[in-house]
Structure formats: C-alpha cells, structure tokens
Coordinates of C-alpha atoms and ligand atoms in Angstrom, one line a residue:
X182 CA 0.0 0.0 0.0
X183 CA 1.5 3.4 -1.0
X184 CA 2.0 6.1 1.7
X185 CA -0.9 8.1 0.3
X186 CA -3.3 5.6 -1.2
X187 CA -6.0 6.4 -3.7
X188 CA -9.5 5.8 -2.4
X189 CA -12.7 4.9 -4.3
X190 CA -15.7 5.9 -2.2
X191 CA -19.1 4.3 -3.2
X192 CA -22.3 5.6 -1.6
X193 CA -22.2 9.4 -1.0
X194 CA -25.4 9.9 1.1
X195 CA -25.9 11.5 4.5
X196 CA -22.8 9.7 5.9
X197 CA -20.7 8.9 2.8
X198 CA -20.4 12.4 1.4
X199 CA -18.9 14.0 4.6
X200 CA -16.7 11.0 5.2
X201 CA -15.3 11.1 1.6
X202 CA -14.9 14.9 2.0
X203 CA -12.9 14.5 5.2
X204 CA -10.5 12.1 3.3
X205 CA -10.1 14.7 0.6
X206 CA -9.3 17.3 3.2
X207 CA -6.7 15.0 4.7
X208 CA -4.9 14.8 1.4
X209 CA -6.2 11.6 -0.1
X210 CA -7.1 11.3 -3.8
X211 CA -10.8 10.3 -3.7
X212 CA -12.9 9.1 -6.6
X213 CA -16.6 9.0 -5.6
X214 CA -19.5 7.1 -7.1
X215 CA -23.2 7.3 -6.2
X216 CA -26.3 6.0 -7.8
X217 CA -27.8 9.5 -8.2
X218 CA -24.9 11.4 -9.7
X219 CA -25.6 14.8 -8.0
X220 CA -23.9 13.5 -4.9
X221 CA -20.7 12.7 -6.7
X222 CA -20.7 16.2 -8.2
X223 CA -20.8 17.5 -4.6
X224 CA -17.7 15.5 -3.8
X225 CA -16.0 16.9 -6.9
X226 CA -16.9 20.4 -5.7
X227 CA -15.0 19.5 -2.5
X228 CA -11.9 18.5 -4.3
X229 CA -12.5 14.8 -5.1
X230 CA -13.5 13.4 -8.5
X231 CA -16.8 12.2 -9.7
X232 CA -16.8 8.7 -11.3
X233 CA -19.6 7.5 -13.7
X234 CA -19.6 3.9 -12.6
X235 CA -18.3 1.6 -9.8
X236 CA -15.7 0.2 -12.2
X237 CA -14.4 3.8 -13.0
X238 CA -14.2 4.7 -9.4
X239 CA -12.3 1.5 -8.5
X240 CA -9.8 1.6 -11.3
X241 CA -6.4 2.6 -9.9
X242 CA -7.6 2.7 -6.3
X243 CA -5.7 1.0 -3.5
X244 CA -8.6 1.3 -1.1
X245 CA -12.4 0.9 -1.8
X246 CA -14.8 2.2 0.8
X247 CA -18.6 1.4 0.6
X248 CA -21.2 3.3 2.5
X249 CA -24.5 2.0 1.2
X250 CA -28.0 1.5 2.7
X251 CA -28.5 -2.3 3.1
X252 CA -27.1 -5.8 2.6
X253 CA -28.4 -6.3 -0.9
X254 CA -26.9 -2.9 -2.0
X255 CA -23.5 -3.9 -0.7
X256 CA -23.7 -7.4 -2.2
X257 CA -24.6 -6.0 -5.6
X258 CA -21.9 -3.3 -5.6
X259 CA -19.2 -5.7 -4.5
X260 CA -20.2 -8.9 -6.4
X261 CA -21.9 -7.9 -9.7
X262 CA -19.9 -8.5 -12.9
X263 CA -19.3 -4.7 -13.2
X264 CA -18.7 -4.4 -9.4
X265 CA -15.8 -3.8 -7.0
X266 CA -14.4 -7.4 -6.8
X267 CA -14.3 -7.8 -10.5
X268 CA -12.5 -4.5 -11.0
X269 CA -10.3 -3.9 -8.0
X270 CA -6.5 -4.5 -8.2
X271 CA -5.4 -7.7 -6.4
X272 CA -4.2 -6.8 -2.9
X273 CA -6.6 -3.8 -2.6
X274 CA -8.3 -3.1 0.7
X275 CA -12.1 -3.2 0.6
X276 CA -13.7 -1.5 3.6
X277 CA -17.5 -1.8 3.9
X278 CA -18.7 0.8 6.4
X279 CA -22.4 0.3 5.8
X280 CA -24.5 -1.4 8.4
X281 CA -25.4 -4.9 7.1
X282 CA -26.1 -8.4 8.3
X283 CA -23.1 -10.1 10.0
X284 CA -23.6 -13.3 8.0
X285 CA -23.5 -11.3 4.7
X286 CA -20.3 -9.5 5.9
X287 CA -18.7 -12.9 6.5
X288 CA -19.7 -14.2 3.1
X289 CA -18.3 -11.1 1.4
X290 CA -15.0 -11.4 3.2
X291 CA -14.7 -15.0 2.0
X292 CA -15.6 -14.0 -1.6
X293 CA -13.0 -11.2 -1.3
X294 CA -10.2 -13.7 -0.4
X295 CA -11.1 -15.6 -3.6
X296 CA -10.4 -12.4 -5.6
X297 CA -7.1 -11.8 -3.6
X298 CA -8.6 -8.8 -1.8
X299 CA -8.5 -7.9 1.8
X300 CA -12.0 -7.1 3.2
X301 CA -13.0 -5.4 6.4
X302 CA -16.5 -4.8 7.8
X303 CA -16.2 -1.5 9.6
X304 CA -19.7 -0.1 10.4
X305 CA -19.8 3.2 12.3
X306 CA -21.6 5.0 15.1
X307 CA -21.8 8.7 15.7
X308 CA -24.4 9.8 13.1
X309 CA -24.3 12.5 10.6
X310 CA -22.6 14.9 13.1
X311 CA -19.9 12.3 13.8
X312 CA -19.3 11.8 10.0
X313 CA -19.0 15.6 9.4
X314 CA -16.7 16.1 12.4
X315 CA -14.5 13.0 11.7
X316 CA -15.5 11.7 15.1
X317 CA -17.1 8.4 14.3
X318 CA -16.7 5.3 16.4
X319 CA -15.7 2.5 14.0
X320 CA -16.2 -1.2 14.9
X321 CA -14.0 -3.4 12.7
X322 CA -14.1 -7.1 11.8
X323 CA -11.4 -8.8 9.8
X324 CA -7.7 -9.6 9.7
X325 CA -5.3 -7.6 12.0
X326 CA -3.0 -6.8 9.0
X327 CA -5.9 -5.3 7.1
X328 CA -7.0 -3.3 10.1
X329 CA -3.4 -1.9 10.5
X330 CA -3.4 -0.9 6.9
X331 CA -6.7 0.9 7.2
X332 CA -5.8 2.6 10.5
X333 CA -4.6 5.9 8.9
X334 CA -8.0 6.2 7.1
X335 CA -9.9 5.4 10.3
X336 CA -7.9 8.1 12.1
X337 CA -9.3 10.7 9.6
X338 CA -12.9 9.4 9.8
X339 CA -13.2 8.7 13.5
X340 CA -11.9 9.1 17.0
X341 CA -12.3 5.4 18.0
X342 CA -11.5 2.5 15.8
X343 CA -11.4 -1.0 17.4
X344 CA -10.7 -4.4 15.8
X345 CA -13.4 -6.4 17.6
X346 CA -12.8 -9.8 16.0
X347 CA -12.8 -11.7 12.7
X348 CA -15.0 -11.0 9.6
X349 CA -18.6 -10.1 10.6
X350 CA -17.7 -9.2 14.2
X351 CA -17.9 -5.5 13.4
X352 CA -21.4 -5.9 12.2
X353 CA -22.4 -7.9 15.3
X354 CA -21.1 -5.1 17.6
X355 CA -22.9 -2.5 15.4
X356 CA -26.2 -4.5 15.8
X357 CA -25.7 -4.2 19.6
X358 CA -25.1 -0.5 19.2
X359 CA -28.4 -0.1 17.3
X360 CA -30.2 -2.0 20.0
X361 CA -28.8 0.3 22.7
X362 CA -29.5 3.5 20.7
X363 CA -33.1 2.6 19.9
X364 CA -33.8 1.8 23.5
X365 CA -32.2 5.1 24.6
X366 CA -34.2 7.1 22.1
X367 CA -37.5 5.5 23.1
X368 CA -36.9 6.2 26.8
X369 CA -35.9 9.8 26.1
X370 CA -39.1 10.2 24.0
X371 CA -41.2 8.9 26.9
X372 CA -39.4 11.0 29.4
X373 CA -39.9 14.2 27.3
X374 CA -43.6 13.6 26.8
X375 CA -43.9 12.8 30.5
X376 CA -42.0 16.0 31.6
X377 CA -44.1 18.2 29.2
X378 CA -47.4 16.7 30.5
X379 CA -46.3 17.8 34.0
X380 CA -45.4 21.3 32.7
X381 CA -41.7 21.0 33.4
X382 CA -39.2 23.2 31.5
X383 CA -37.6 20.4 29.4
X384 CA -34.5 22.4 28.5
X385 CA -33.6 22.7 32.2
X386 CA -34.8 19.1 32.8
X387 CA -32.6 17.6 30.1
X388 CA -29.6 19.7 31.2
X389 CA -29.6 18.3 34.7
X390 CA -30.5 14.8 33.5
X391 CA -27.5 14.8 31.2
X392 CA -25.2 15.5 34.1
X393 CA -26.2 12.4 36.0
X394 CA -26.5 8.6 35.5
X395 CA -29.3 9.2 32.9
X396 CA -27.0 11.3 30.8
X397 CA -26.2 10.1 27.3
X398 CA -24.9 10.9 23.9
X399 CA -28.5 10.5 22.7
X400 CA -29.6 13.4 24.9
X401 CA -26.6 15.5 23.8
X402 CA -27.1 14.8 20.1
X403 CA -30.9 14.5 19.9
X404 CA -32.5 16.1 22.9
X405 CA -32.8 19.7 21.6
X406 CA -34.2 18.6 18.2
X407 CA -36.7 16.3 19.9
X408 CA -37.9 19.2 22.2
X409 CA -38.4 21.3 19.0
X410 CA -40.1 18.4 17.1
X411 CA -37.4 18.7 14.4
X412 CA -37.2 15.2 12.9
X413 CA -35.1 16.0 9.8
X414 CA -32.8 13.0 9.3
X415 CA -30.1 12.3 10.7
X416 CA -30.6 8.7 10.7
X417 CA -33.7 7.6 8.9
X418 CA -36.4 5.4 10.6
X419 CA -36.2 3.1 7.5
X420 CA -32.5 2.4 8.2
X421 CA -33.1 1.8 11.9
X422 CA -35.9 -0.5 11.1
X423 CA -33.5 -2.4 8.9
X424 CA -30.9 -2.5 11.7
X425 CA -33.5 -3.8 14.3
X426 CA -34.4 -6.6 12.0
X427 CA -30.7 -7.5 11.9
X428 CA -30.6 -7.4 15.7
X429 CA -33.8 -9.4 16.4
X430 CA -32.9 -12.1 13.8
X431 CA -29.3 -12.4 15.0
X432 CA -30.4 -12.6 18.6
X433 CA -32.9 -15.3 17.8
X434 CA -30.3 -17.2 15.8
X435 CA -28.1 -17.2 18.9
X436 CA -30.9 -18.2 21.2
X437 CA -30.8 -14.8 23.0
X438 CA -34.0 -13.1 24.2
X439 CA -34.2 -9.3 23.9
X440 CA -37.7 -8.3 25.2
X441 CA -37.1 -4.6 25.3
X442 CA -35.3 -4.6 22.0
X443 CA -38.1 -6.5 20.4
X444 CA -40.6 -4.0 21.6
X445 CA -38.6 -1.0 20.3
X446 CA -38.3 -2.8 17.0
X447 CA -42.1 -3.0 16.8
X448 CA -42.4 0.7 17.5
X449 CA -39.8 1.7 14.9
X450 CA -41.6 -0.7 12.4
X451 CA -44.9 1.0 13.3
X452 CA -43.5 4.4 12.4
X453 CA -42.3 3.1 9.1
X454 CA -45.7 1.5 8.4
X455 CA -47.3 4.9 9.1
X456 CA -45.2 6.4 6.2
X457 CA -42.5 8.0 8.4
X458 CA -39.6 6.0 7.2
X459 CA -37.9 9.2 6.0
X460 CA -37.9 10.9 9.4
X461 CA -35.1 10.8 11.9
X462 CA -35.3 7.9 14.4
X463 CA -35.9 10.5 17.1
X464 CA -39.4 10.6 15.7
X465 CA -40.2 7.7 18.1
X466 CA -41.4 10.7 20.1
X467 CA -44.3 11.1 17.7
X468 CA -45.5 7.6 18.5
X469 CA -45.3 8.2 22.3
X470 CA -47.5 11.4 21.7
X471 CA -50.0 9.4 19.6
X472 CA -50.3 6.7 22.3
X473 CA -50.7 9.4 25.0
X474 CA -53.3 11.6 23.3
X475 CA -57.0 11.0 22.9
X476 CA -57.8 12.5 19.5
X477 CA -61.6 12.3 20.2
X478 CA -61.5 14.2 23.4
Ligands
NAD511 P1 -28.2 7.4 2.7 O1 -29.4 6.7 2.1 O2 -28.2 8.8 3.0 O3 -27.0 7.1 1.7 C1 -26.8 6.0 0.9 C2 -26.3 6.4 -0.5 O4 -26.0 5.3 -1.3 C3 -27.4 7.2 -1.3 O5 -26.8 8.4 -1.7 C4 -27.7 6.3 -2.4 O6 -28.0 7.0 -3.6 C5 -26.5 5.5 -2.6 N1 -26.7 4.2 -3.2 C6 -27.6 3.3 -3.0 N2 -27.4 2.2 -3.7 C7 -26.3 2.4 -4.5 C8 -25.6 1.7 -5.5 N3 -26.0 0.5 -5.8 N4 -24.5 2.3 -6.0 C9 -24.1 3.5 -5.6 N5 -24.8 4.3 -4.7 C10 -25.8 3.7 -4.1 O7 -27.8 6.5 3.9 P2 -26.8 6.9 5.1 O8 -27.6 7.6 6.2 O9 -25.6 7.6 4.5 O10 -26.4 5.5 5.6 C11 -25.5 4.7 4.9 C12 -25.1 3.4 5.8 O11 -24.6 3.9 7.0 C13 -26.4 2.6 6.2 O12 -26.1 1.3 6.2 C14 -26.7 3.1 7.6 O13 -27.4 2.2 8.3 C15 -25.3 3.4 8.1 N6 -25.3 4.5 9.2 C16 -26.0 5.6 9.1 C17 -25.9 6.6 10.1 C18 -26.6 7.9 10.0 O14 -26.7 8.6 11.1 N7 -27.2 8.3 8.9 C19 -25.1 6.3 11.2 C20 -24.4 5.1 11.3 C21 -24.5 4.2 10.2

C-alpha cells in the first residue's frame, strides 16, 4: 500500500459524502460514485473526482470504501460483474462501512479472499454529526494486518476504531449499538412527553438529567431537536428498522431473548408503516405522543 493511497468511495449519502470529503481534506485522492450522480458532483466540488460507474471509481484505487444502505446494495456493488471485486486491483483493501447483516459480511469477506482482496467490515456509530466532524466510532471485523493498513484512514474518519474480531464481528457489535441507541431514544421520548405533561421546563430538565446517570450521547445529540419536534434526518427510521431486523434475527439465531429490543423494533416498524420512514429515528417521540393523546376528546 503506498503512503498516500488512492481511495474509491461508493455511496455518498448522509454519511458517505462528509466522510469522503474528510478524506479529501486529509490529502487523499478520492474518486466518488453514487447511484444518483448529484452526490458525486458535490464531492467533486469539495476536491474529489466524480466517477460515472463503480468500475471507473475502483480503477487505480488502493482502497475501496462502501457506505450503502443495506445488505443487498453492498452485495450488488461488490459482487456484480461490473462491481468492485471484478474490477479492484489484487491486494486492494475493501472496507464496507455500511450497516449490514453479519452473515453477509462474513460471506463477502470469503468472496474477497477468492479475488485476492482484503475485506474489512467497519460499520460506524456517531451519526451525521460524527461523520461531518470526523468523530465516528468504528467497529471493525477482519484480519489484523488489514486493520493496521486501514488505521490511517480510520484516524481521519473517526476518533475510536477498534478491531473487535474476525470478519462479521464489526457488524455484530454494530447490531448491539443499534439495540442500545433505539432503546435510549424510546426512553428519552417517553421522558420528554412525561415531563411536558407535567409542565416541566424540558430544556432545564434535560440539562440536569444529562449530568447524571441518565445522561447520554443520545440526549446530547438529539435532545434539543426532539424538544423542538425537528425530525429532519439524521438517521432515517427506515434504516433503523433495517438494523433492528438484523438485531432481532441475529439474537434469535443465537438463542438470546431481547424483550425490550423486540418492543422498540415493533415501535420503529410502526412508524415506518405509518409512512414516516424518511424521518429521523428520534421521531419515536411522535408515537409516544400518539399513544398518550386522545384525539376524540
Ligand atoms: P443514505 O441513504 O443517505 O446514503 C446511501 C447512499 O447510497 C445514497 O446516496 C444512495 O443514492 C447510494 N446508493 C444506494 N445504492 C447504491 C448503489 N447500488 N450504487 C451506488 N450508490 C448507491 O444513507 P446513510 O444515512 O448515509 O447510511 C449509509 C449506511 O450507514 C447505512 O447502512 C446506515 O445504516 C449506516 N449508518 C448511518 C448513520 C446515520 O446517522 N445516517 C449512522 C451510522 C451508520
């Protein structure tokens, strides 16, 4: 791997665009590809280049990063005839930073070996703000040598990058992350509606709660927007619904019972079914309000 590797970045959405932009700012040569081309043009305006296809982005790259919505998207981008594995230089490092199923991540790593590629699963936590600030937490599964090679890039994208185990382990830790975040958001939503019903100043209430054992990054990052009913994403309900399916399935596969997680999964699924899949996951508050208000009164 050269000292300053060339990076192909595929998937320039809420997370991918600021992450790719941070790599540009750190001096990397970055070729971006996104299904809707406007996003790649935005990267070009930030000093990267816009590629017209996956193959074009990957050509000449030493590192390929994917930041796509779901397992089928990553499978297609990596495995298709015109995809990453068919076009990457042997020895390249492939880092999937999307949140996908752990079993899919394991299969992709095995397929990568057959193409003489090194594959890491490296999902992230920290949200859009973490992506913009280069302050993500990165949970990595794969070989130690590949993790070491990726470490300088992780230093740009995040503040914490930990190799948590072999291929797929990063996604398993991310599934646990999504379980904890969903539960936190739901309880914060319930607490806010409860405080408001009692006429409490919720700005003051959240400030003091955040200084004690109830304090959390969820309060810090989402509390104010929830008070203001600002549910611009952020992290879309549709994506958290996808993640909670991963959690509930993986827990069941392992014979683990997650009663609270299963309930929050139902609530997130209900919001999506109501047509709110495009709102931020903090819109769980809407459901608490609906459940607490008698429309017919
Ligand atoms: P997003 O929908 O904003 O971005 C995904 C991008 O991928 C879109 O721009 C879309 O056009 C592009 N895309 C989809 N299919 C493609 C294809 N076949 N080829 C090229 N481009 C394609 O989603 P996001 O919020 O950036 O999330 C990306 C991943 O990161 C998801 O797996 C999500 O669960 C995870 N994640 C998101 C957050 C967050 O706060 N948004 C936080 C942590 C992890």
